[in-house]
PDB file of C-alpha atoms and ligand atoms in Angstrom:
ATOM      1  CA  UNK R   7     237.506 218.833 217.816  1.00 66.00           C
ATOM      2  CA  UNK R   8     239.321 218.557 214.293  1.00 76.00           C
ATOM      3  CA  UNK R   9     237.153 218.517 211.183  1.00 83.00           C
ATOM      4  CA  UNK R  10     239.569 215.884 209.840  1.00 89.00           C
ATOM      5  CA  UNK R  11     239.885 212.284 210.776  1.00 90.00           C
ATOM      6  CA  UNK R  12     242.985 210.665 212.848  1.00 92.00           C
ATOM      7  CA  UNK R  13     245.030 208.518 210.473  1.00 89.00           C
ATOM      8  CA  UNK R  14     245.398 205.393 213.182  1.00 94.00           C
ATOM      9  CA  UNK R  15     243.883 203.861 216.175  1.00 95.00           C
ATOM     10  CA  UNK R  16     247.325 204.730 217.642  1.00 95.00           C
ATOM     11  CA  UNK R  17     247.362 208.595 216.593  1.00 95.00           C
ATOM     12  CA  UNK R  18     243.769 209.588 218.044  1.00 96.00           C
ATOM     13  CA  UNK R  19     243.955 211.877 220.802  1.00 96.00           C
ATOM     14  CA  UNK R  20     242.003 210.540 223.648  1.00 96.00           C
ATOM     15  CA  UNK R  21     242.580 212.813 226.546  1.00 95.00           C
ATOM     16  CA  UNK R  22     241.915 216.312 225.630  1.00 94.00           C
ATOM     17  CA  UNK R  23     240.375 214.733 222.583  1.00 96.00           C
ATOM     18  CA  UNK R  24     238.742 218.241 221.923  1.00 96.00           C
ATOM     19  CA  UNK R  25     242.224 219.758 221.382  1.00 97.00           C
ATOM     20  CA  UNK R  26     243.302 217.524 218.738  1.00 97.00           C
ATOM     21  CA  UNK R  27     243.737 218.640 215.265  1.00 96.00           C
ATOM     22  CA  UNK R  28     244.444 216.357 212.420  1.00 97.00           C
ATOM     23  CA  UNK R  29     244.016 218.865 209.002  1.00 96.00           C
ATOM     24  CA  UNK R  30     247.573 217.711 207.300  1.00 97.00           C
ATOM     25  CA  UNK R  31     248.144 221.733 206.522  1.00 97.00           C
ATOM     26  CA  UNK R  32     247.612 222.607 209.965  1.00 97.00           C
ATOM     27  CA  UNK R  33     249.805 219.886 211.121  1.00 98.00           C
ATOM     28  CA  UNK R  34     252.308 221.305 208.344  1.00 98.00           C
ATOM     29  CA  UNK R  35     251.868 224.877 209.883  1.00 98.00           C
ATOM     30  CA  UNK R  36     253.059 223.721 213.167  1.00 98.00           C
ATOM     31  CA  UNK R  37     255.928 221.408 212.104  1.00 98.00           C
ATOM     32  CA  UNK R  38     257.031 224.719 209.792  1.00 97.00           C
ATOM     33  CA  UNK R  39     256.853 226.999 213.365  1.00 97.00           C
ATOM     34  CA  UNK R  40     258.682 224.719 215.406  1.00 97.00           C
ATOM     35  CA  UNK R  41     262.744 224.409 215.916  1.00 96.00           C
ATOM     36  CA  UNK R  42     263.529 221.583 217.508  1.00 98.00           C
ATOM     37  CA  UNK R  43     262.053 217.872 217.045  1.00 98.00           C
ATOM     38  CA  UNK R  44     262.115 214.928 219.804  1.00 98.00           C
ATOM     39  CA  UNK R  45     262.941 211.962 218.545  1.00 96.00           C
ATOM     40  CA  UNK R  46     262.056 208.441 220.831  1.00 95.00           C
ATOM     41  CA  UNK R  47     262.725 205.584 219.516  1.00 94.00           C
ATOM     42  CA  UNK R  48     263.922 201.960 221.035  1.00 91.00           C
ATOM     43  CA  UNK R  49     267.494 200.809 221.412  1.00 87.00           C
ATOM     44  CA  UNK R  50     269.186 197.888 222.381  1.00 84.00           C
ATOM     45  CA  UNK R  51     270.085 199.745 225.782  1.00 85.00           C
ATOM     46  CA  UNK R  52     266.539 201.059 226.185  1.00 90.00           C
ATOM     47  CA  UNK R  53     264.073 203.640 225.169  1.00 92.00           C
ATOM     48  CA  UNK R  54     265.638 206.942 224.465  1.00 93.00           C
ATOM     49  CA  UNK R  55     264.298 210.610 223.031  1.00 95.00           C
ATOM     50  CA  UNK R  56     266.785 213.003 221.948  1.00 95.00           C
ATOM     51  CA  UNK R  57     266.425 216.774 220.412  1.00 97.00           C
ATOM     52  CA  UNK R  58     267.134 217.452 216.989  1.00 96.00           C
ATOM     53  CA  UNK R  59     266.886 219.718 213.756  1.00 97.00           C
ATOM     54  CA  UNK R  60     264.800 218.960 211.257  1.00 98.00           C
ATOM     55  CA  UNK R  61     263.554 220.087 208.362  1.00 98.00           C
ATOM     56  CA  UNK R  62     259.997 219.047 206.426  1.00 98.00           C
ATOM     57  CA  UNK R  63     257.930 218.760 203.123  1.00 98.00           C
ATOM     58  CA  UNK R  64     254.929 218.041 202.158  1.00 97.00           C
ATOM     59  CA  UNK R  65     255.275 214.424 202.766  1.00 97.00           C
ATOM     60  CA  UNK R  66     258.634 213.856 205.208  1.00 98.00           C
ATOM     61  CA  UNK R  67     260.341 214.948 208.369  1.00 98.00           C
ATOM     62  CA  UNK R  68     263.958 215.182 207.867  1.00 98.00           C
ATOM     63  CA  UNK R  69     266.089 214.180 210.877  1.00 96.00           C
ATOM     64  CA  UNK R  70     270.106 213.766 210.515  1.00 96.00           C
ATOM     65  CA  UNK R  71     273.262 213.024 212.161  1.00 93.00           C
ATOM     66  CA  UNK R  72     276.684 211.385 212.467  1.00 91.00           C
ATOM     67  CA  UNK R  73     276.839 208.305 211.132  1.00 89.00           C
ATOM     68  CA  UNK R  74     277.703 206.718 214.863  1.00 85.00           C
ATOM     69  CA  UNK R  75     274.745 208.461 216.138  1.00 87.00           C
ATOM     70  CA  UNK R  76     272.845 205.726 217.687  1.00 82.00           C
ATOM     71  CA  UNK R  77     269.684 206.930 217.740  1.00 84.00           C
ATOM     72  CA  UNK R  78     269.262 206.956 214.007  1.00 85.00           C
ATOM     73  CA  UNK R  79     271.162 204.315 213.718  1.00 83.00           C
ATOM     74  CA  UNK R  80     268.470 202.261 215.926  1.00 83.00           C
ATOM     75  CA  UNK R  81     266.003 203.808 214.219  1.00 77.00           C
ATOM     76  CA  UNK R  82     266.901 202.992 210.400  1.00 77.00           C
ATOM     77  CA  UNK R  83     263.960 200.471 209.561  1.00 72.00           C
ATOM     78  CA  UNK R  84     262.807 200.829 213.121  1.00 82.00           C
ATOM     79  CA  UNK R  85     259.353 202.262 214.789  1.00 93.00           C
ATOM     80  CA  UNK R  86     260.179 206.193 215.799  1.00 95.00           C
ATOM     81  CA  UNK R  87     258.330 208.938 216.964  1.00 97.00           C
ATOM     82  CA  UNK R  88     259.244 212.696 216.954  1.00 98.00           C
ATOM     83  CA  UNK R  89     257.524 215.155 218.671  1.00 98.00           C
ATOM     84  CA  UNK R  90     257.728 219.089 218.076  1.00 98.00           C
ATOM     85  CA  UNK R  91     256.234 221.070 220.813  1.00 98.00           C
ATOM     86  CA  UNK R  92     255.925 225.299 220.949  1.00 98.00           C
ATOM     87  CA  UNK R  93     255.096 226.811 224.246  1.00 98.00           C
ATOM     88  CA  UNK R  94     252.757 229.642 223.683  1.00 98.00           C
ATOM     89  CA  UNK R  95     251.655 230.249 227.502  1.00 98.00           C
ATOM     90  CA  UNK R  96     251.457 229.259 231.014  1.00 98.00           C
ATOM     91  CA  UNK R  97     247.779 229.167 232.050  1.00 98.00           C
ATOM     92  CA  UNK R  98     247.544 230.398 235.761  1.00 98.00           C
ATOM     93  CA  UNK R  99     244.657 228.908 237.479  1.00 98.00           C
ATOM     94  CA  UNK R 100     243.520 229.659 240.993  1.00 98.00           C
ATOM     95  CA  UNK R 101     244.365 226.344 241.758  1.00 97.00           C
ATOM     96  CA  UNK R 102     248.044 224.712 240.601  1.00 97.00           C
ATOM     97  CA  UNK R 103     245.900 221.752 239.821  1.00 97.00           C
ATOM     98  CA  UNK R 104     243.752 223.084 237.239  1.00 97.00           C
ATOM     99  CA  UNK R 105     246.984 225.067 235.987  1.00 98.00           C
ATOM    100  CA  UNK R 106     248.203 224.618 232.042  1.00 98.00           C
ATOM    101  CA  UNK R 107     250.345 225.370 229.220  1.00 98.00           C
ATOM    102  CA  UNK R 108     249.040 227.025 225.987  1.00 98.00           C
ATOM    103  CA  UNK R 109     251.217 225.226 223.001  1.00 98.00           C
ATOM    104  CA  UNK R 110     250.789 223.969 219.671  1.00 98.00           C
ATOM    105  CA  UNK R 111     252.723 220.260 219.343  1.00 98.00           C
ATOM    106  CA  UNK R 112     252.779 217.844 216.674  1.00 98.00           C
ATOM    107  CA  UNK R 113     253.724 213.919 216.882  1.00 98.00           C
ATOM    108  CA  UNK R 114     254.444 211.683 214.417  1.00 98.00           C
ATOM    109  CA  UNK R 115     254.634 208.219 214.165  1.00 97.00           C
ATOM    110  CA  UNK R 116     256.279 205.249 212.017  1.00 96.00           C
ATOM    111  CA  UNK R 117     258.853 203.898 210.056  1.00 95.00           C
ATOM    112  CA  UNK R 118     261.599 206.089 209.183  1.00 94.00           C
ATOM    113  CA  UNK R 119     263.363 205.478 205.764  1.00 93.00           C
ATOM    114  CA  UNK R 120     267.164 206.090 205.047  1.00 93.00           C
ATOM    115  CA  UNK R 121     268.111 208.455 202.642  1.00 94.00           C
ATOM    116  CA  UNK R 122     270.503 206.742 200.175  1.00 93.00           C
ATOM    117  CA  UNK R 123     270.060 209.025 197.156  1.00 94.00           C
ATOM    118  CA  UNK R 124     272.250 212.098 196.789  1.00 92.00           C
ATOM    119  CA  UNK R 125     270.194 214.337 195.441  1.00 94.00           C
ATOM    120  CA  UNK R 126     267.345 213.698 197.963  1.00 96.00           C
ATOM    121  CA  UNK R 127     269.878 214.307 201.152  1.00 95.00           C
ATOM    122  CA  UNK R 128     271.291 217.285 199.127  1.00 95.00           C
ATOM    123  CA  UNK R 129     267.545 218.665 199.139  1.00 97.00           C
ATOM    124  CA  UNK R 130     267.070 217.357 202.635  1.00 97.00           C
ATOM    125  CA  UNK R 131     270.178 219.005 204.106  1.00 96.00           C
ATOM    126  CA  UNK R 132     269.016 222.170 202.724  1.00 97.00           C
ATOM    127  CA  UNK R 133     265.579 222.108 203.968  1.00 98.00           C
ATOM    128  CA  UNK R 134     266.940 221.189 207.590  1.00 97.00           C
ATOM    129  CA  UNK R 135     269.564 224.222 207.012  1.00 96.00           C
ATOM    130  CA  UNK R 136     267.053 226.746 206.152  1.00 96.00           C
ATOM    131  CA  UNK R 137     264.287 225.357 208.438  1.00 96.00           C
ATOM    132  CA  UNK R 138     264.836 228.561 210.915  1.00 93.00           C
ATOM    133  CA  UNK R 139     267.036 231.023 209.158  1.00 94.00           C
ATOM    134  CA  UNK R 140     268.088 230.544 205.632  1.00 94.00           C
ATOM    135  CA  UNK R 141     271.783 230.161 205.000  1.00 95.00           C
ATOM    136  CA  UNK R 142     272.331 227.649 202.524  1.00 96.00           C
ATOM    137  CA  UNK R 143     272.541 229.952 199.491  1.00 95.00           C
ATOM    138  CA  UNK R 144     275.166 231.957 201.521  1.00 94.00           C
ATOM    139  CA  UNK R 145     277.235 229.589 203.028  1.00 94.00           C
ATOM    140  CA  UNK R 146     280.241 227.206 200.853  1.00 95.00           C
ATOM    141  CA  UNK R 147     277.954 223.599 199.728  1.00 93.00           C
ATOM    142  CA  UNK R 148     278.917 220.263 201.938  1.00 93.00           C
ATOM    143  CA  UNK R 149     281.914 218.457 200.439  1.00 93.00           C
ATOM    144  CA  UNK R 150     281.153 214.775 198.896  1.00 91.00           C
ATOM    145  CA  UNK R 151     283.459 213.709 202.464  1.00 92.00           C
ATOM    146  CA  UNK R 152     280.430 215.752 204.873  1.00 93.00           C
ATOM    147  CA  UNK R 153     277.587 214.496 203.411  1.00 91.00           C
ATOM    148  CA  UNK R 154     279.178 210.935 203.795  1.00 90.00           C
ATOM    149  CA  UNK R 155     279.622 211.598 207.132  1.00 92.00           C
ATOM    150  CA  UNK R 156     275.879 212.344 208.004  1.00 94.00           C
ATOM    151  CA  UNK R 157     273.041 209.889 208.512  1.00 94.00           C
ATOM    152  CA  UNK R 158     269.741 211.472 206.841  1.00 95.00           C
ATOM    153  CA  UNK R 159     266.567 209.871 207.879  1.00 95.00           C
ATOM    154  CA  UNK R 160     262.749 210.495 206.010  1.00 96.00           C
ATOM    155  CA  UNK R 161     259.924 209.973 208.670  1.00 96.00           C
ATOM    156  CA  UNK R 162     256.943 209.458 206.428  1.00 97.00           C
ATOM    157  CA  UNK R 163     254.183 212.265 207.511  1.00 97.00           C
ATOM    158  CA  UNK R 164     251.506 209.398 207.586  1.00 97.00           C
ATOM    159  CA  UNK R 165     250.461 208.791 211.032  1.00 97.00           C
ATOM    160  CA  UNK R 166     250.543 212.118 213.038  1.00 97.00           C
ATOM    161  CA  UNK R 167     248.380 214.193 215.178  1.00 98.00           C
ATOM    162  CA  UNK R 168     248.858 217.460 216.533  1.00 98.00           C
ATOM    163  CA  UNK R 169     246.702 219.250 219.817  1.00 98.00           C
ATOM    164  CA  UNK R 170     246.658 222.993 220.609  1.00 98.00           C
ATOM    165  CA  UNK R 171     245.352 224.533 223.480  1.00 98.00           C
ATOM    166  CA  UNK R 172     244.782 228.852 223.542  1.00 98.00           C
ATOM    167  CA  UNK R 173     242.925 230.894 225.949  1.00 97.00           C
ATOM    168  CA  UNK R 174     243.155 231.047 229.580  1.00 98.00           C
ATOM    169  CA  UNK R 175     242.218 228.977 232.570  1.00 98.00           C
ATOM    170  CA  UNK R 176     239.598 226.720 233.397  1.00 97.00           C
ATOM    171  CA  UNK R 177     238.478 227.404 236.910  1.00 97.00           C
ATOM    172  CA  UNK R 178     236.837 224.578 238.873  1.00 95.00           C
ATOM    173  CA  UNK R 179     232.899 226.397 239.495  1.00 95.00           C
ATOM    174  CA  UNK R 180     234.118 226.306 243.405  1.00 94.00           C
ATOM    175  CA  UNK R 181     236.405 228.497 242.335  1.00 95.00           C
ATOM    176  CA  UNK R 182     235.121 231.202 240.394  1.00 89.00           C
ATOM    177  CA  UNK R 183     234.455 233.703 242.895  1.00 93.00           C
ATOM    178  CA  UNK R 184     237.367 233.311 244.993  1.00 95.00           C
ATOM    179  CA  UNK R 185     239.871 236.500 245.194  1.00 97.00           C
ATOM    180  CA  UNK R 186     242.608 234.719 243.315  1.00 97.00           C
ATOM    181  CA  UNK R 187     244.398 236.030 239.781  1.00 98.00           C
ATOM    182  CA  UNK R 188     243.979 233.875 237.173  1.00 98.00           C
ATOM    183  CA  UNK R 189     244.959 234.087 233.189  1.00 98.00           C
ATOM    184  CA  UNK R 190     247.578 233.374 231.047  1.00 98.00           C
ATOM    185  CA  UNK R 191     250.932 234.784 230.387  1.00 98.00           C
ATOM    186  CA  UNK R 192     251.470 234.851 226.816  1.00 98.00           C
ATOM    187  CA  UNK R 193     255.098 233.484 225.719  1.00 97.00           C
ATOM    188  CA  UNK R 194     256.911 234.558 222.598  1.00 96.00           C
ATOM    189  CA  UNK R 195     260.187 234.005 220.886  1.00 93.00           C
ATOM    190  CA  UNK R 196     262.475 236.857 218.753  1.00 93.00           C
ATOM    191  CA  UNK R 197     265.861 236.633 217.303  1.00 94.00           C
ATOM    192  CA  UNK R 198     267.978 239.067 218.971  1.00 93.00           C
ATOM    193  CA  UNK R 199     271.056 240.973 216.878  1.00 92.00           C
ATOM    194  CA  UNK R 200     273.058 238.925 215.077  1.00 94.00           C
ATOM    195  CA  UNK R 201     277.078 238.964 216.491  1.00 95.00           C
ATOM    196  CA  UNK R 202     279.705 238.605 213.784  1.00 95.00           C
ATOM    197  CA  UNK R 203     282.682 235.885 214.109  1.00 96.00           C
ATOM    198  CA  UNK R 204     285.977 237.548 214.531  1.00 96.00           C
ATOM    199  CA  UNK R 205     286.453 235.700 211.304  1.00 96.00           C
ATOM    200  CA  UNK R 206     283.300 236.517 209.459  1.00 94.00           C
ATOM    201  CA  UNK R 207     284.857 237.189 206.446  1.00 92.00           C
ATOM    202  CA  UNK R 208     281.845 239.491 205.280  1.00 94.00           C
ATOM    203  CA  UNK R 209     279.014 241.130 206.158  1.00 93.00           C
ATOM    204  CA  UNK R 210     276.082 239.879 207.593  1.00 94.00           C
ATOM    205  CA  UNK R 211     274.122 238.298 204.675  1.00 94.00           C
ATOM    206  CA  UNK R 212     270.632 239.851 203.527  1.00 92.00           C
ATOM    207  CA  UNK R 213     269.087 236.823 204.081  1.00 91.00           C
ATOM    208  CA  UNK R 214     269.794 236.766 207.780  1.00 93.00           C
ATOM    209  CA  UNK R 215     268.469 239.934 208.150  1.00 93.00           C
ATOM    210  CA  UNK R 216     265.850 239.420 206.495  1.00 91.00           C
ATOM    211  CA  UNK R 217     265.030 236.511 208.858  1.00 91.00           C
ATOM    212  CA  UNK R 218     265.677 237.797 212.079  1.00 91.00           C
ATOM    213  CA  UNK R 219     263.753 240.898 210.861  1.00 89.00           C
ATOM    214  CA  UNK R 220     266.387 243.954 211.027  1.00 79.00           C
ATOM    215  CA  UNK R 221     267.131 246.416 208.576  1.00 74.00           C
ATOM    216  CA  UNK R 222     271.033 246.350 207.705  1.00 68.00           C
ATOM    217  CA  UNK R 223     270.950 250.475 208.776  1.00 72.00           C
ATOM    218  CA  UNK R 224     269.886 249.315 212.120  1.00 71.00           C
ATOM    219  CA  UNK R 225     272.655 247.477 212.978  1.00 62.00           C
TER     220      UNK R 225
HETATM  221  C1  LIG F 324     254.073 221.737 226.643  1.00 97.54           C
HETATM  222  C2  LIG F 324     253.186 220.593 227.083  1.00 97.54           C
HETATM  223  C3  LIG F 324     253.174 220.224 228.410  1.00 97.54           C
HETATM  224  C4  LIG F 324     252.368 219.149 228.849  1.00 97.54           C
HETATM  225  N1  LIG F 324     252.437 218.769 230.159  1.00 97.54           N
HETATM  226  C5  LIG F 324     251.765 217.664 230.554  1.00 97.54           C
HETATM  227  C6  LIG F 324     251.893 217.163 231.890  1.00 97.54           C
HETATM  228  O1  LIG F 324     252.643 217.697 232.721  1.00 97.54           O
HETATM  229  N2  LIG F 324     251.177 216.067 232.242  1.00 97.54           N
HETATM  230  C7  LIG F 324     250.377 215.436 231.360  1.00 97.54           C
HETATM  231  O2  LIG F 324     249.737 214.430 231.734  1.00 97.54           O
HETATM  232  N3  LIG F 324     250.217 215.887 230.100  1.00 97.54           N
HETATM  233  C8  LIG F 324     250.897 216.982 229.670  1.00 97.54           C
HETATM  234  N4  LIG F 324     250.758 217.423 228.379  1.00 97.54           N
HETATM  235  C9  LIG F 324     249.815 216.728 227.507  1.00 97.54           C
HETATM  236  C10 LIG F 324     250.453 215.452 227.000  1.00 97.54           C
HETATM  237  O3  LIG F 324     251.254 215.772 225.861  1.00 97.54           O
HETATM  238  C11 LIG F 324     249.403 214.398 226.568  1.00 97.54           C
HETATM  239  O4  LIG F 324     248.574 214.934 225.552  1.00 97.54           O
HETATM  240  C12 LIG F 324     248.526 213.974 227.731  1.00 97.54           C
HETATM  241  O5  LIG F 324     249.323 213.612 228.860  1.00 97.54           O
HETATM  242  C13 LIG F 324     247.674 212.761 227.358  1.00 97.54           C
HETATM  243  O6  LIG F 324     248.485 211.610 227.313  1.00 97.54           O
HETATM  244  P1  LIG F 324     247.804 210.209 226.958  1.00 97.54           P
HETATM  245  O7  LIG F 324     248.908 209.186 226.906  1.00 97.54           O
HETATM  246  O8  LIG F 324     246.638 209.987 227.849  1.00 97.54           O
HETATM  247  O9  LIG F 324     247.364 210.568 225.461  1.00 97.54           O
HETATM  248  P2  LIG F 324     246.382 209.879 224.466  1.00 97.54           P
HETATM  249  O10 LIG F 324     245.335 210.876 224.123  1.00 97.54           O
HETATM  250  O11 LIG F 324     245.969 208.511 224.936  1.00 97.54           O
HETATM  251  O12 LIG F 324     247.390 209.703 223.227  1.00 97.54           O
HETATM  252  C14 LIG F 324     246.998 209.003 222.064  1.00 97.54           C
HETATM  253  C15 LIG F 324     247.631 209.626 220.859  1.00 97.54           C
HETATM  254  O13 LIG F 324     247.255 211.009 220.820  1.00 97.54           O
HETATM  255  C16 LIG F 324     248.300 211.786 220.279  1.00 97.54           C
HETATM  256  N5  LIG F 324     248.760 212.819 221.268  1.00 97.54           N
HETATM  257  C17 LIG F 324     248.752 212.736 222.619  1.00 97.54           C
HETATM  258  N6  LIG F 324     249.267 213.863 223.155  1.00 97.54           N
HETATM  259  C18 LIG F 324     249.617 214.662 222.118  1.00 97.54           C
HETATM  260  C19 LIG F 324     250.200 215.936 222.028  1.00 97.54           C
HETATM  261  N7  LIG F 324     250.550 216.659 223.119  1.00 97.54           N
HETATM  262  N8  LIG F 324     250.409 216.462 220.794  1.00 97.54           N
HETATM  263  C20 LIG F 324     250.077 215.786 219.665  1.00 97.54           C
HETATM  264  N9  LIG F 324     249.518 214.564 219.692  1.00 97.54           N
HETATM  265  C21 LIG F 324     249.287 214.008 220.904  1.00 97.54           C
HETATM  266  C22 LIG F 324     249.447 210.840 219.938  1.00 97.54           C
HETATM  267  O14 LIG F 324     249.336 210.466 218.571  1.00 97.54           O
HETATM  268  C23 LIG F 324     249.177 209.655 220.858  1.00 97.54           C
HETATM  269  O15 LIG F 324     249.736 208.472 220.333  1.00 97.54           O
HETATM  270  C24 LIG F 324     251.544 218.474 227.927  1.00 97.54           C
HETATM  271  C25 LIG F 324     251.553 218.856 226.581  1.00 97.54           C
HETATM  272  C26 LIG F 324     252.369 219.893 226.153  1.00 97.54           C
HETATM  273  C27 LIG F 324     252.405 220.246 224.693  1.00 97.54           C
END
């Protein structure tokens, strides 16, 4: 169970409730491991959750898109939640009922804000840029005709929860002493070599090594 306190009725974990975790750095660590977010919210056709970048601070999740894209148009001044998951296991029981995932996943909940100020979606197109790999710094800066183009949204880092489950299974006491494997197979993700466009134009940048972890001799 989390030392800290849920920040709404609505964002208290209730099944599982000893998985929850609700520490605003931990919930930071997570959102700063993850890649992708889902994003729900409610449209005029129906309830709809799409995947997306995003990129965070201390007090914001960044999401952006096309200015048609109707998910953030729907959700400009609108309820949304967006979810970040990382698988870190499948938990083999000796029963498929009692099997489980190990994973670390964050949700967030509220009112997202449109970005109107240029600096602020400058800052939050870099942080959603750099959220995995860093290339800003070594890529040519949006034009003033791209950044009109994109929608940036601020989800306010108010009302969030996060649960993580480790370790392996939990066996029903019928089962213990049956002759069936059970355990956990840990999952991981790497960057594999990076493959240069025919037009690269130059050399794999430091940074990008740096990222994905290779020494430019190895390559
Ligand atoms: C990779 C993965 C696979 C899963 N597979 C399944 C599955 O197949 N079936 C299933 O029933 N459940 C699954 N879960 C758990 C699922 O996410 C819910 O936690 C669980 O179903 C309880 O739902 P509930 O509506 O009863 O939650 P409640 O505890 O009633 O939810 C209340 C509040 O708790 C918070 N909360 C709930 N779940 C999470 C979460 N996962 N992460 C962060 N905050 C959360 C939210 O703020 C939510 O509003 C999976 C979770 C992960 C990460």
């Amino acid at each position: 169970m989390s030392e800290h306190l849920p920040a709404s009725d609505r964002t208290t974990v209730r099944r599982g409730a000893k998985r929850a975790e609700y520490g605003h750095e931990n919930i930071l660590e997570i959102l700063r491991s993850g890649s992708v977010a889902h994003v729900g919210v409610n449209t005029s056709d129906g309830p709809i959750v799409l995947p997306m970048v995003y990129g965070v601070t201390d007090d914001v999740m960044y999401l952006h898109g096309a200015l048609a894209n109707s998910l953030l148009k729907s959700g400009m001044d609108a309820e949304m939640c967006a979810t970040v998951t990382i698988v870190d296991g499948l938990v083999i029981a000796k029963t498929p009922f009692n099997h489980s995932m190990n994973y670390r996943s964050v949700v967030v909940r509220g009112k997202a804000r449109v970005v109107e100020d240029e600096e602020e979606a400058i800052h939050a197109l870099r942080l959603m840029t750099d959220h995995i790999v860093p290339t800003w710094d070594v890529t040519r800066d949006p034009s003033a005709s791209e950044i009109r183009a994109t929608r940036i949204v601020a989800l306010p880092l108010d009302e969030k929860s996060a649960k993580v489950r480790t370790g392996g299974a939990i066996n029903d006491p019928d089962d213990v002493d049956t002759a069936v494997w059970s355990g956990y197979i840990p999952i991981t993700s790497t960057f594999g070599t990076p493959v240069s466009n025919d037009d690269a134009g130059a050399d794999i940048p430091a940074e990008v090594l740096r990222a994905v972890g290779r020494d430019v001799h190895e390559l």
